[in-house]
Amino acid sequence: MAAIQYYDVILKPIVTEKSMNAMAEKKYTFQVHTEATKSQIKEAVEKMFEGTKVKRVNTMNLDGKTRRRGMTVGKTAKTKKAIVTLTEDSKEIEIFQGL
Protein backbone atom coordinates (compact mmCIF):
# COMPACT_ATOMS: atom_id res chain seq x y z
CA MET A 1 0.00 0.00 0.00
CA ALA A 2 1.26 3.47 -0.85
CA ALA A 3 2.10 5.97 1.88
CA ILE A 4 -1.02 8.14 1.90
CA GLN A 5 -0.79 11.54 3.59
CA TYR A 6 -3.80 12.96 5.43
CA TYR A 7 -4.42 15.61 2.75
CA ASP A 8 -4.62 12.88 0.05
CA VAL A 9 -7.28 10.84 1.88
CA ILE A 10 -10.38 13.00 1.40
CA LEU A 11 -11.05 13.63 -2.29
CA LYS A 12 -14.37 15.50 -2.24
CA PRO A 13 -17.61 15.82 -0.27
CA ILE A 14 -20.66 13.99 -1.56
CA VAL A 15 -23.65 16.33 -1.72
CA THR A 16 -26.91 14.48 -2.23
CA GLU A 17 -30.34 14.82 -0.68
CA LYS A 18 -29.70 11.82 1.56
CA SER A 19 -26.30 13.08 2.74
CA MET A 20 -27.69 16.57 3.42
CA ASN A 21 -30.45 15.09 5.62
CA ALA A 22 -27.86 13.07 7.56
CA MET A 23 -26.01 16.28 8.45
CA ALA A 24 -28.67 16.98 11.07
CA GLU A 25 -27.28 13.98 12.97
CA LYS A 26 -23.66 15.20 12.43
CA LYS A 27 -22.96 12.62 9.72
CA TYR A 28 -20.88 13.83 6.77
CA THR A 29 -20.23 11.89 3.55
CA PHE A 30 -16.95 12.06 1.61
CA GLN A 31 -15.40 10.32 -1.35
CA VAL A 32 -12.04 9.02 -0.11
CA HIS A 33 -8.91 7.37 -1.50
CA THR A 34 -9.58 3.71 -2.34
CA GLU A 35 -6.70 2.46 -0.15
CA ALA A 36 -7.48 4.65 2.89
CA THR A 37 -8.29 2.93 6.18
CA LYS A 38 -10.83 4.04 8.77
CA SER A 39 -8.11 5.33 11.10
CA GLN A 40 -6.54 7.35 8.25
CA ILE A 41 -9.94 8.86 7.40
CA LYS A 42 -10.51 9.79 11.05
CA GLU A 43 -7.07 11.43 11.27
CA ALA A 44 -7.62 13.34 8.02
CA VAL A 45 -10.98 14.79 9.09
CA GLU A 46 -9.66 15.87 12.49
CA LYS A 47 -6.58 17.53 10.94
CA MET A 48 -8.30 19.20 7.98
CA PHE A 49 -11.28 20.60 9.89
CA GLU A 50 -10.24 22.27 13.16
CA GLY A 51 -12.35 21.55 16.23
CA THR A 52 -13.91 18.34 14.91
CA LYS A 53 -13.82 15.08 16.85
CA VAL A 54 -14.73 11.90 14.99
CA LYS A 55 -16.89 9.36 16.80
CA ARG A 56 -17.24 6.73 14.06
CA VAL A 57 -16.28 6.09 10.43
CA ASN A 58 -18.27 3.79 8.13
CA THR A 59 -16.83 2.97 4.70
CA MET A 60 -18.24 1.49 1.50
CA ASN A 61 -16.31 0.13 -1.48
CA LEU A 62 -18.16 0.82 -4.72
CA ASP A 63 -17.30 -1.14 -7.87
CA GLY A 64 -17.08 0.62 -11.20
CA LYS A 65 -20.13 0.62 -13.47
CA THR A 66 -20.09 -0.98 -16.90
CA ARG A 67 -20.45 1.64 -19.63
CA ARG A 68 -20.90 1.22 -23.37
CA ARG A 69 -19.98 3.55 -26.17
CA GLY A 70 -21.16 1.87 -29.32
CA MET A 71 -19.62 -1.59 -29.46
CA THR A 72 -16.86 -0.73 -26.99
CA VAL A 73 -17.47 -1.83 -23.40
CA GLY A 74 -15.55 -0.47 -20.43
CA LYS A 75 -15.81 0.11 -16.71
CA THR A 76 -15.62 3.28 -14.66
CA ALA A 77 -13.13 3.50 -11.79
CA LYS A 78 -13.75 1.92 -8.38
CA THR A 79 -14.51 4.40 -5.60
CA LYS A 80 -14.72 4.41 -1.82
CA LYS A 81 -17.23 6.38 0.22
CA ALA A 82 -16.94 7.24 3.91
CA ILE A 83 -19.67 8.40 6.30
CA VAL A 84 -18.05 10.23 9.21
CA THR A 85 -20.04 10.68 12.43
CA LEU A 86 -18.91 13.49 14.72
CA THR A 87 -19.25 13.64 18.52
CA GLU A 88 -21.91 15.80 20.19
CA ASP A 89 -19.43 18.45 21.40
CA SER A 90 -17.66 18.66 18.03
CA LYS A 91 -17.81 21.70 15.74
CA GLU A 92 -19.71 21.57 12.45
CA ILE A 93 -17.73 21.17 9.21
CA GLU A 94 -17.68 24.56 7.47
CA ILE A 95 -17.68 23.45 3.81
CA PHE A 96 -21.25 22.22 4.12
CA GLN A 97 -22.62 25.51 5.47
CA GLY A 98 -24.91 27.43 3.13
CA LEU A 99 -25.66 24.56 0.74
PDB file of N, CA and C in Angstrom:
ATOM      1  N   MET A   1       0.843  -1.178   0.000  1.00  0.00           N
ATOM      2  CA  MET A   1       0.000   0.000   0.000  1.00  0.00           C
ATOM      3  C   MET A   1       0.883   1.235   0.000  1.00  0.00           C
ATOM      4  N   ALA A   2       0.497   2.232  -0.751  1.00  0.00           N
ATOM      5  CA  ALA A   2       1.260   3.474  -0.851  1.00  0.00           C
ATOM      6  C   ALA A   2       1.133   4.280   0.433  1.00  0.00           C
ATOM      7  N   ALA A   3       2.142   5.092   0.700  1.00  0.00           N
ATOM      8  CA  ALA A   3       2.105   5.966   1.875  1.00  0.00           C
ATOM      9  C   ALA A   3       1.165   7.136   1.560  1.00  0.00           C
ATOM     10  N   ILE A   4       0.000   7.125   2.153  1.00  0.00           N
ATOM     11  CA  ILE A   4      -1.023   8.140   1.897  1.00  0.00           C
ATOM     12  C   ILE A   4      -0.950   9.185   2.995  1.00  0.00           C
ATOM     13  N   GLN A   5      -0.792  10.449   2.627  1.00  0.00           N
ATOM     14  CA  GLN A   5      -0.791  11.541   3.588  1.00  0.00           C
ATOM     15  C   GLN A   5      -2.234  11.934   3.894  1.00  0.00           C
ATOM     16  N   TYR A   6      -2.436  12.638   5.014  1.00  0.00           N
ATOM     17  CA  TYR A   6      -3.805  12.956   5.428  1.00  0.00           C
ATOM     18  C   TYR A   6      -4.519  13.863   4.434  1.00  0.00           C
ATOM     19  N   TYR A   7      -3.784  14.704   3.710  1.00  0.00           N
ATOM     20  CA  TYR A   7      -4.423  15.607   2.747  1.00  0.00           C
ATOM     21  C   TYR A   7      -4.753  14.902   1.432  1.00  0.00           C
ATOM     22  N   ASP A   8      -4.275  13.664   1.239  1.00  0.00           N
ATOM     23  CA  ASP A   8      -4.621  12.882   0.051  1.00  0.00           C
ATOM     24  C   ASP A   8      -5.806  11.952   0.294  1.00  0.00           C
ATOM     25  N   VAL A   9      -6.237  11.813   1.539  1.00  0.00           N
ATOM     26  CA  VAL A   9      -7.275  10.837   1.878  1.00  0.00           C
ATOM     27  C   VAL A   9      -8.642  11.298   1.402  1.00  0.00           C
ATOM     28  N   ILE A  10      -9.052  12.495   1.762  1.00  0.00           N
ATOM     29  CA  ILE A  10     -10.381  13.002   1.403  1.00  0.00           C
ATOM     30  C   ILE A  10     -10.308  13.647   0.026  1.00  0.00           C
ATOM     31  N   LEU A  11     -11.079  13.109  -0.932  1.00  0.00           N
ATOM     32  CA  LEU A  11     -11.048  13.628  -2.294  1.00  0.00           C
ATOM     33  C   LEU A  11     -12.077  14.731  -2.496  1.00  0.00           C
ATOM     34  N   LYS A  12     -13.335  14.476  -2.090  1.00  0.00           N
ATOM     35  CA  LYS A  12     -14.367  15.503  -2.237  1.00  0.00           C
ATOM     36  C   LYS A  12     -15.573  15.132  -1.381  1.00  0.00           C
ATOM     37  N   PRO A  13     -16.371  16.129  -0.995  1.00  0.00           N
ATOM     38  CA  PRO A  13     -17.609  15.816  -0.269  1.00  0.00           C
ATOM     39  C   PRO A  13     -18.675  15.324  -1.241  1.00  0.00           C
ATOM     40  N   ILE A  14     -19.541  14.473  -0.750  1.00  0.00           N
ATOM     41  CA  ILE A  14     -20.665  13.985  -1.556  1.00  0.00           C
ATOM     42  C   ILE A  14     -21.905  14.739  -1.110  1.00  0.00           C
ATOM     43  N   VAL A  15     -22.487  15.497  -2.040  1.00  0.00           N
ATOM     44  CA  VAL A  15     -23.647  16.329  -1.724  1.00  0.00           C
ATOM     45  C   VAL A  15     -24.852  15.762  -2.453  1.00  0.00           C
ATOM     46  N   THR A  16     -25.657  15.001  -1.717  1.00  0.00           N
ATOM     47  CA  THR A  16     -26.913  14.478  -2.235  1.00  0.00           C
ATOM     48  C   THR A  16     -28.003  14.807  -1.220  1.00  0.00           C
ATOM     49  N   GLU A  17     -29.224  14.549  -1.584  1.00  0.00           N
ATOM     50  CA  GLU A  17     -30.336  14.821  -0.675  1.00  0.00           C
ATOM     51  C   GLU A  17     -30.226  13.970   0.587  1.00  0.00           C
ATOM     52  N   LYS A  18     -29.845  12.717   0.419  1.00  0.00           N
ATOM     53  CA  LYS A  18     -29.702  11.823   1.562  1.00  0.00           C
ATOM     54  C   LYS A  18     -28.565  12.256   2.478  1.00  0.00           C
ATOM     55  N   SER A  19     -27.433  12.659   1.907  1.00  0.00           N
ATOM     56  CA  SER A  19     -26.304  13.082   2.740  1.00  0.00           C
ATOM     57  C   SER A  19     -26.591  14.418   3.433  1.00  0.00           C
ATOM     58  N   MET A  20     -27.343  15.289   2.800  1.00  0.00           N
ATOM     59  CA  MET A  20     -27.685  16.571   3.419  1.00  0.00           C
ATOM     60  C   MET A  20     -28.640  16.355   4.597  1.00  0.00           C
ATOM     61  N   ASN A  21     -29.550  15.387   4.507  1.00  0.00           N
ATOM     62  CA  ASN A  21     -30.446  15.091   5.617  1.00  0.00           C
ATOM     63  C   ASN A  21     -29.690  14.466   6.782  1.00  0.00           C
ATOM     64  N   ALA A  22     -28.649  13.705   6.503  1.00  0.00           N
ATOM     65  CA  ALA A  22     -27.860  13.069   7.556  1.00  0.00           C
ATOM     66  C   ALA A  22     -27.010  14.076   8.325  1.00  0.00           C
ATOM     67  N   MET A  23     -26.805  15.264   7.766  1.00  0.00           N
ATOM     68  CA  MET A  23     -26.011  16.282   8.451  1.00  0.00           C
ATOM     69  C   MET A  23     -26.681  16.759   9.730  1.00  0.00           C
ATOM     70  N   ALA A  24     -27.975  16.611   9.848  1.00  0.00           N
ATOM     71  CA  ALA A  24     -28.673  16.982  11.074  1.00  0.00           C
ATOM     72  C   ALA A  24     -28.232  16.110  12.240  1.00  0.00           C
ATOM     73  N   GLU A  25     -27.774  14.899  11.942  1.00  0.00           N
ATOM     74  CA  GLU A  25     -27.276  13.979  12.966  1.00  0.00           C
ATOM     75  C   GLU A  25     -25.752  14.006  13.055  1.00  0.00           C
ATOM     76  N   LYS A  26     -25.125  15.036  12.472  1.00  0.00           N
ATOM     77  CA  LYS A  26     -23.661  15.198  12.428  1.00  0.00           C
ATOM     78  C   LYS A  26     -22.985  14.043  11.706  1.00  0.00           C
ATOM     79  N   LYS A  27     -23.561  13.639  10.575  1.00  0.00           N
ATOM     80  CA  LYS A  27     -22.959  12.625   9.716  1.00  0.00           C
ATOM     81  C   LYS A  27     -22.624  13.289   8.389  1.00  0.00           C
ATOM     82  N   TYR A  28     -21.358  13.199   7.984  1.00  0.00           N
ATOM     83  CA  TYR A  28     -20.878  13.831   6.765  1.00  0.00           C
ATOM     84  C   TYR A  28     -20.332  12.758   5.830  1.00  0.00           C
ATOM     85  N   THR A  29     -20.612  12.892   4.532  1.00  0.00           N
ATOM     86  CA  THR A  29     -20.233  11.891   3.547  1.00  0.00           C
ATOM     87  C   THR A  29     -19.148  12.446   2.639  1.00  0.00           C
ATOM     88  N   PHE A  30     -18.076  11.659   2.445  1.00  0.00           N
ATOM     89  CA  PHE A  30     -16.951  12.056   1.614  1.00  0.00           C
ATOM     90  C   PHE A  30     -16.584  10.931   0.667  1.00  0.00           C
ATOM     91  N   GLN A  31     -16.054  11.300  -0.500  1.00  0.00           N
ATOM     92  CA  GLN A  31     -15.395  10.318  -1.350  1.00  0.00           C
ATOM     93  C   GLN A  31     -13.942  10.315  -0.927  1.00  0.00           C
ATOM     94  N   VAL A  32     -13.391   9.129  -0.653  1.00  0.00           N
ATOM     95  CA  VAL A  32     -12.041   9.022  -0.111  1.00  0.00           C
ATOM     96  C   VAL A  32     -11.174   8.156  -1.024  1.00  0.00           C
ATOM     97  N   HIS A  33      -9.873   8.179  -0.759  1.00  0.00           N
ATOM     98  CA  HIS A  33      -8.910   7.368  -1.496  1.00  0.00           C
ATOM     99  C   HIS A  33      -9.267   5.896  -1.323  1.00  0.00           C
ATOM    100  N   THR A  34      -9.121   5.105  -2.386  1.00  0.00           N
ATOM    101  CA  THR A  34      -9.576   3.712  -2.342  1.00  0.00           C
ATOM    102  C   THR A  34      -8.761   2.849  -1.389  1.00  0.00           C
ATOM    103  N   GLU A  35      -7.534   3.254  -1.049  1.00  0.00           N
ATOM    104  CA  GLU A  35      -6.704   2.462  -0.148  1.00  0.00           C
ATOM    105  C   GLU A  35      -6.667   3.026   1.277  1.00  0.00           C
ATOM    106  N   ALA A  36      -7.477   4.033   1.563  1.00  0.00           N
ATOM    107  CA  ALA A  36      -7.476   4.649   2.890  1.00  0.00           C
ATOM    108  C   ALA A  36      -8.203   3.758   3.894  1.00  0.00           C
ATOM    109  N   THR A  37      -7.665   3.694   5.105  1.00  0.00           N
ATOM    110  CA  THR A  37      -8.294   2.930   6.177  1.00  0.00           C
ATOM    111  C   THR A  37      -9.164   3.855   7.019  1.00  0.00           C
ATOM    112  N   LYS A  38      -9.954   3.252   7.919  1.00  0.00           N
ATOM    113  CA  LYS A  38     -10.835   4.045   8.771  1.00  0.00           C
ATOM    114  C   LYS A  38     -10.031   4.973   9.690  1.00  0.00           C
ATOM    115  N   SER A  39      -8.928   4.496  10.211  1.00  0.00           N
ATOM    116  CA  SER A  39      -8.113   5.334  11.097  1.00  0.00           C
ATOM    117  C   SER A  39      -7.478   6.490  10.326  1.00  0.00           C
ATOM    118  N   GLN A  40      -7.092   6.269   9.069  1.00  0.00           N
ATOM    119  CA  GLN A  40      -6.544   7.353   8.253  1.00  0.00           C
ATOM    120  C   GLN A  40      -7.615   8.384   7.936  1.00  0.00           C
ATOM    121  N   ILE A  41      -8.839   7.936   7.689  1.00  0.00           N
ATOM    122  CA  ILE A  41      -9.937   8.860   7.401  1.00  0.00           C
ATOM    123  C   ILE A  41     -10.245   9.699   8.637  1.00  0.00           C
ATOM    124  N   LYS A  42     -10.262   9.070   9.800  1.00  0.00           N
ATOM    125  CA  LYS A  42     -10.512   9.787  11.052  1.00  0.00           C
ATOM    126  C   LYS A  42      -9.442  10.848  11.282  1.00  0.00           C
ATOM    127  N   GLU A  43      -8.182  10.487  11.093  1.00  0.00           N
ATOM    128  CA  GLU A  43      -7.073  11.434  11.275  1.00  0.00           C
ATOM    129  C   GLU A  43      -7.170  12.596  10.293  1.00  0.00           C
ATOM    130  N   ALA A  44      -7.525  12.301   9.037  1.00  0.00           N
ATOM    131  CA  ALA A  44      -7.619  13.341   8.019  1.00  0.00           C
ATOM    132  C   ALA A  44      -8.719  14.352   8.332  1.00  0.00           C
ATOM    133  N   VAL A  45      -9.874  13.875   8.781  1.00  0.00           N
ATOM    134  CA  VAL A  45     -10.982  14.786   9.091  1.00  0.00           C
ATOM    135  C   VAL A  45     -10.620  15.668  10.280  1.00  0.00           C
ATOM    136  N   GLU A  46     -10.010  15.086  11.309  1.00  0.00           N
ATOM    137  CA  GLU A  46      -9.662  15.868  12.493  1.00  0.00           C
ATOM    138  C   GLU A  46      -8.558  16.886  12.208  1.00  0.00           C
ATOM    139  N   LYS A  47      -7.649  16.590  11.282  1.00  0.00           N
ATOM    140  CA  LYS A  47      -6.583  17.535  10.945  1.00  0.00           C
ATOM    141  C   LYS A  47      -7.044  18.609   9.970  1.00  0.00           C
ATOM    142  N   MET A  48      -7.894  18.239   9.005  1.00  0.00           N
ATOM    143  CA  MET A  48      -8.303  19.197   7.978  1.00  0.00           C
ATOM    144  C   MET A  48      -9.353  20.181   8.480  1.00  0.00           C
ATOM    145  N   PHE A  49     -10.205  19.739   9.384  1.00  0.00           N
ATOM    146  CA  PHE A  49     -11.280  20.596   9.886  1.00  0.00           C
ATOM    147  C   PHE A  49     -11.062  20.790  11.381  1.00  0.00           C
ATOM    148  N   GLU A  50     -10.589  21.975  11.767  1.00  0.00           N
ATOM    149  CA  GLU A  50     -10.239  22.269  13.158  1.00  0.00           C
ATOM    150  C   GLU A  50     -11.459  22.195  14.060  1.00  0.00           C
ATOM    151  N   GLY A  51     -11.291  21.617  15.237  1.00  0.00           N
ATOM    152  CA  GLY A  51     -12.352  21.547  16.228  1.00  0.00           C
ATOM    153  C   GLY A  51     -13.298  20.369  16.067  1.00  0.00           C
ATOM    154  N   THR A  52     -13.042  19.509  15.096  1.00  0.00           N
ATOM    155  CA  THR A  52     -13.910  18.345  14.913  1.00  0.00           C
ATOM    156  C   THR A  52     -13.325  17.138  15.636  1.00  0.00           C
ATOM    157  N   LYS A  53     -14.212  16.329  16.197  1.00  0.00           N
ATOM    158  CA  LYS A  53     -13.825  15.080  16.845  1.00  0.00           C
ATOM    159  C   LYS A  53     -14.675  13.972  16.244  1.00  0.00           C
ATOM    160  N   VAL A  54     -14.030  12.974  15.683  1.00  0.00           N
ATOM    161  CA  VAL A  54     -14.733  11.900  14.992  1.00  0.00           C
ATOM    162  C   VAL A  54     -15.117  10.815  15.984  1.00  0.00           C
ATOM    163  N   LYS A  55     -16.385  10.439  15.940  1.00  0.00           N
ATOM    164  CA  LYS A  55     -16.890   9.365  16.796  1.00  0.00           C
ATOM    165  C   LYS A  55     -16.787   8.023  16.082  1.00  0.00           C
ATOM    166  N   ARG A  56     -17.167   7.987  14.797  1.00  0.00           N
ATOM    167  CA  ARG A  56     -17.239   6.729  14.056  1.00  0.00           C
ATOM    168  C   ARG A  56     -17.033   7.003  12.571  1.00  0.00           C
ATOM    169  N   VAL A  57     -16.454   6.019  11.876  1.00  0.00           N
ATOM    170  CA  VAL A  57     -16.277   6.087  10.426  1.00  0.00           C
ATOM    171  C   VAL A  57     -16.824   4.798   9.816  1.00  0.00           C
ATOM    172  N   ASN A  58     -17.752   4.927   8.890  1.00  0.00           N
ATOM    173  CA  ASN A  58     -18.271   3.794   8.132  1.00  0.00           C
ATOM    174  C   ASN A  58     -17.814   3.962   6.685  1.00  0.00           C
ATOM    175  N   THR A  59     -17.315   2.884   6.071  1.00  0.00           N
ATOM    176  CA  THR A  59     -16.828   2.967   4.698  1.00  0.00           C
ATOM    177  C   THR A  59     -17.572   1.989   3.812  1.00  0.00           C
ATOM    178  N   MET A  60     -17.621   2.337   2.515  1.00  0.00           N
ATOM    179  CA  MET A  60     -18.240   1.489   1.501  1.00  0.00           C
ATOM    180  C   MET A  60     -17.358   1.464   0.271  1.00  0.00           C
ATOM    181  N   ASN A  61     -17.041   0.276  -0.226  1.00  0.00           N
ATOM    182  CA  ASN A  61     -16.311   0.126  -1.480  1.00  0.00           C
ATOM    183  C   ASN A  61     -17.325  -0.027  -2.600  1.00  0.00           C
ATOM    184  N   LEU A  62     -17.229   0.840  -3.603  1.00  0.00           N
ATOM    185  CA  LEU A  62     -18.158   0.821  -4.717  1.00  0.00           C
ATOM    186  C   LEU A  62     -17.420   0.375  -5.973  1.00  0.00           C
ATOM    187  N   ASP A  63     -17.896  -0.672  -6.625  1.00  0.00           N
ATOM    188  CA  ASP A  63     -17.296  -1.142  -7.869  1.00  0.00           C
ATOM    189  C   ASP A  63     -17.646  -0.193  -9.003  1.00  0.00           C
ATOM    190  N   GLY A  64     -16.820  -0.213 -10.037  1.00  0.00           N
ATOM    191  CA  GLY A  64     -17.082   0.616 -11.200  1.00  0.00           C
ATOM    192  C   GLY A  64     -18.265   0.096 -11.997  1.00  0.00           C
ATOM    193  N   LYS A  65     -18.971   1.000 -12.654  1.00  0.00           N
ATOM    194  CA  LYS A  65     -20.125   0.623 -13.466  1.00  0.00           C
ATOM    195  C   LYS A  65     -19.660   0.283 -14.878  1.00  0.00           C
ATOM    196  N   THR A  66     -20.373  -0.637 -15.511  1.00  0.00           N
ATOM    197  CA  THR A  66     -20.090  -0.982 -16.898  1.00  0.00           C
ATOM    198  C   THR A  66     -20.743   0.055 -17.795  1.00  0.00           C
ATOM    199  N   ARG A  67     -19.960   0.617 -18.696  1.00  0.00           N
ATOM    200  CA  ARG A  67     -20.451   1.636 -19.630  1.00  0.00           C
ATOM    201  C   ARG A  67     -20.173   1.188 -21.053  1.00  0.00           C
ATOM    202  N   ARG A  68     -21.088   1.536 -21.952  1.00  0.00           N
ATOM    203  CA  ARG A  68     -20.900   1.218 -23.369  1.00  0.00           C
ATOM    204  C   ARG A  68     -20.863   2.493 -24.174  1.00  0.00           C
ATOM    205  N   ARG A  69     -20.027   2.468 -25.202  1.00  0.00           N
ATOM    206  CA  ARG A  69     -19.979   3.549 -26.168  1.00  0.00           C
ATOM    207  C   ARG A  69     -19.917   2.886 -27.535  1.00  0.00           C
ATOM    208  N   GLY A  70     -21.088   2.647 -28.087  1.00  0.00           N
ATOM    209  CA  GLY A  70     -21.161   1.870 -29.319  1.00  0.00           C
ATOM    210  C   GLY A  70     -20.909   0.411 -28.999  1.00  0.00           C
ATOM    211  N   MET A  71     -19.945  -0.189 -29.699  1.00  0.00           N
ATOM    212  CA  MET A  71     -19.623  -1.590 -29.462  1.00  0.00           C
ATOM    213  C   MET A  71     -18.569  -1.747 -28.364  1.00  0.00           C
ATOM    214  N   THR A  72     -17.920  -0.682 -27.993  1.00  0.00           N
ATOM    215  CA  THR A  72     -16.855  -0.730 -26.993  1.00  0.00           C
ATOM    216  C   THR A  72     -17.465  -0.760 -25.594  1.00  0.00           C
ATOM    217  N   VAL A  73     -16.987  -1.695 -24.769  1.00  0.00           N
ATOM    218  CA  VAL A  73     -17.473  -1.832 -23.400  1.00  0.00           C
ATOM    219  C   VAL A  73     -16.313  -1.552 -22.456  1.00  0.00           C
ATOM    220  N   GLY A  74     -16.572  -0.767 -21.419  1.00  0.00           N
ATOM    221  CA  GLY A  74     -15.547  -0.469 -20.435  1.00  0.00           C
ATOM    222  C   GLY A  74     -16.166  -0.322 -19.062  1.00  0.00           C
ATOM    223  N   LYS A  75     -15.332  -0.078 -18.079  1.00  0.00           N
ATOM    224  CA  LYS A  75     -15.808   0.112 -16.708  1.00  0.00           C
ATOM    225  C   LYS A  75     -15.283   1.431 -16.176  1.00  0.00           C
ATOM    226  N   THR A  76     -16.085   2.085 -15.334  1.00  0.00           N
ATOM    227  CA  THR A  76     -15.620   3.278 -14.656  1.00  0.00           C
ATOM    228  C   THR A  76     -14.754   2.857 -13.468  1.00  0.00           C
ATOM    229  N   ALA A  77     -14.061   3.799 -12.873  1.00  0.00           N
ATOM    230  CA  ALA A  77     -13.128   3.500 -11.790  1.00  0.00           C
ATOM    231  C   ALA A  77     -13.871   3.107 -10.514  1.00  0.00           C
ATOM    232  N   LYS A  78     -13.216   2.268  -9.696  1.00  0.00           N
ATOM    233  CA  LYS A  78     -13.746   1.924  -8.378  1.00  0.00           C
ATOM    234  C   LYS A  78     -13.618   3.138  -7.473  1.00  0.00           C
ATOM    235  N   THR A  79     -14.559   3.287  -6.542  1.00  0.00           N
ATOM    236  CA  THR A  79     -14.514   4.404  -5.596  1.00  0.00           C
ATOM    237  C   THR A  79     -14.758   3.883  -4.191  1.00  0.00           C
ATOM    238  N   LYS A  80     -14.465   4.737  -3.220  1.00  0.00           N
ATOM    239  CA  LYS A  80     -14.718   4.414  -1.825  1.00  0.00           C
ATOM    240  C   LYS A  80     -15.401   5.611  -1.198  1.00  0.00           C
ATOM    241  N   LYS A  81     -16.432   5.331  -0.419  1.00  0.00           N
ATOM    242  CA  LYS A  81     -17.228   6.377   0.217  1.00  0.00           C
ATOM    243  C   LYS A  81     -17.136   6.192   1.724  1.00  0.00           C
ATOM    244  N   ALA A  82     -17.027   7.305   2.456  1.00  0.00           N
ATOM    245  CA  ALA A  82     -16.938   7.242   3.914  1.00  0.00           C
ATOM    246  C   ALA A  82     -18.005   8.144   4.519  1.00  0.00           C
ATOM    247  N   ILE A  83     -18.711   7.608   5.524  1.00  0.00           N
ATOM    248  CA  ILE A  83     -19.669   8.396   6.300  1.00  0.00           C
ATOM    249  C   ILE A  83     -19.034   8.614   7.670  1.00  0.00           C
ATOM    250  N   VAL A  84     -18.744   9.876   7.982  1.00  0.00           N
ATOM    251  CA  VAL A  84     -18.047  10.234   9.210  1.00  0.00           C
ATOM    252  C   VAL A  84     -19.057  10.803  10.194  1.00  0.00           C
ATOM    253  N   THR A  85     -19.155  10.207  11.375  1.00  0.00           N
ATOM    254  CA  THR A  85     -20.039  10.677  12.433  1.00  0.00           C
ATOM    255  C   THR A  85     -19.199  11.441  13.449  1.00  0.00           C
ATOM    256  N   LEU A  86     -19.623  12.668  13.757  1.00  0.00           N
ATOM    257  CA  LEU A  86     -18.907  13.493  14.722  1.00  0.00           C
ATOM    258  C   LEU A  86     -19.527  13.357  16.106  1.00  0.00           C
ATOM    259  N   THR A  87     -18.745  13.693  17.148  1.00  0.00           N
ATOM    260  CA  THR A  87     -19.251  13.644  18.516  1.00  0.00           C
ATOM    261  C   THR A  87     -20.196  14.812  18.756  1.00  0.00           C
ATOM    262  N   GLU A  88     -20.928  14.759  19.871  1.00  0.00           N
ATOM    263  CA  GLU A  88     -21.914  15.796  20.188  1.00  0.00           C
ATOM    264  C   GLU A  88     -21.266  17.156  20.441  1.00  0.00           C
ATOM    265  N   ASP A  89     -20.081  17.175  21.070  1.00  0.00           N
ATOM    266  CA  ASP A  89     -19.433  18.445  21.401  1.00  0.00           C
ATOM    267  C   ASP A  89     -18.517  18.941  20.289  1.00  0.00           C
ATOM    268  N   SER A  90     -18.520  18.290  19.155  1.00  0.00           N
ATOM    269  CA  SER A  90     -17.663  18.659  18.034  1.00  0.00           C
ATOM    270  C   SER A  90     -18.258  19.834  17.262  1.00  0.00           C
ATOM    271  N   LYS A  91     -17.365  20.607  16.599  1.00  0.00           N
ATOM    272  CA  LYS A  91     -17.812  21.701  15.743  1.00  0.00           C
ATOM    273  C   LYS A  91     -18.357  21.150  14.436  1.00  0.00           C
ATOM    274  N   GLU A  92     -19.194  21.944  13.761  1.00  0.00           N
ATOM    275  CA  GLU A  92     -19.710  21.575  12.446  1.00  0.00           C
ATOM    276  C   GLU A  92     -18.591  21.730  11.413  1.00  0.00           C
ATOM    277  N   ILE A  93     -18.692  21.022  10.300  1.00  0.00           N
ATOM    278  CA  ILE A  93     -17.735  21.171   9.209  1.00  0.00           C
ATOM    279  C   ILE A  93     -18.196  22.326   8.333  1.00  0.00           C
ATOM    280  N   GLU A  94     -17.313  23.285   8.106  1.00  0.00           N
ATOM    281  CA  GLU A  94     -17.678  24.560   7.475  1.00  0.00           C
ATOM    282  C   GLU A  94     -18.024  24.450   5.990  1.00  0.00           C
ATOM    283  N   ILE A  95     -17.445  23.483   5.273  1.00  0.00           N
ATOM    284  CA  ILE A  95     -17.680  23.450   3.812  1.00  0.00           C
ATOM    285  C   ILE A  95     -19.120  23.119   3.458  1.00  0.00           C
ATOM    286  N   PHE A  96     -19.869  22.562   4.395  1.00  0.00           N
ATOM    287  CA  PHE A  96     -21.254  22.216   4.118  1.00  0.00           C
ATOM    288  C   PHE A  96     -22.219  23.342   4.488  1.00  0.00           C
ATOM    289  N   GLN A  97     -21.741  24.411   5.075  1.00  0.00           N
ATOM    290  CA  GLN A  97     -22.619  25.506   5.475  1.00  0.00           C
ATOM    291  C   GLN A  97     -23.085  26.288   4.257  1.00  0.00           C
ATOM    292  N   GLY A  98     -24.355  26.618   4.200  1.00  0.00           N
ATOM    293  CA  GLY A  98     -24.911  27.427   3.131  1.00  0.00           C
ATOM    294  C   GLY A  98     -25.277  26.641   1.876  1.00  0.00           C
ATOM    295  N   LEU A  99     -25.284  25.336   1.928  1.00  0.00           N
ATOM    296  CA  LEU A  99     -25.664  24.560   0.740  1.00  0.00           C
ATOM    297  C   LEU A  99     -27.147  24.299   0.738  1.00  0.00           C
TER     298      LEU A  99
END
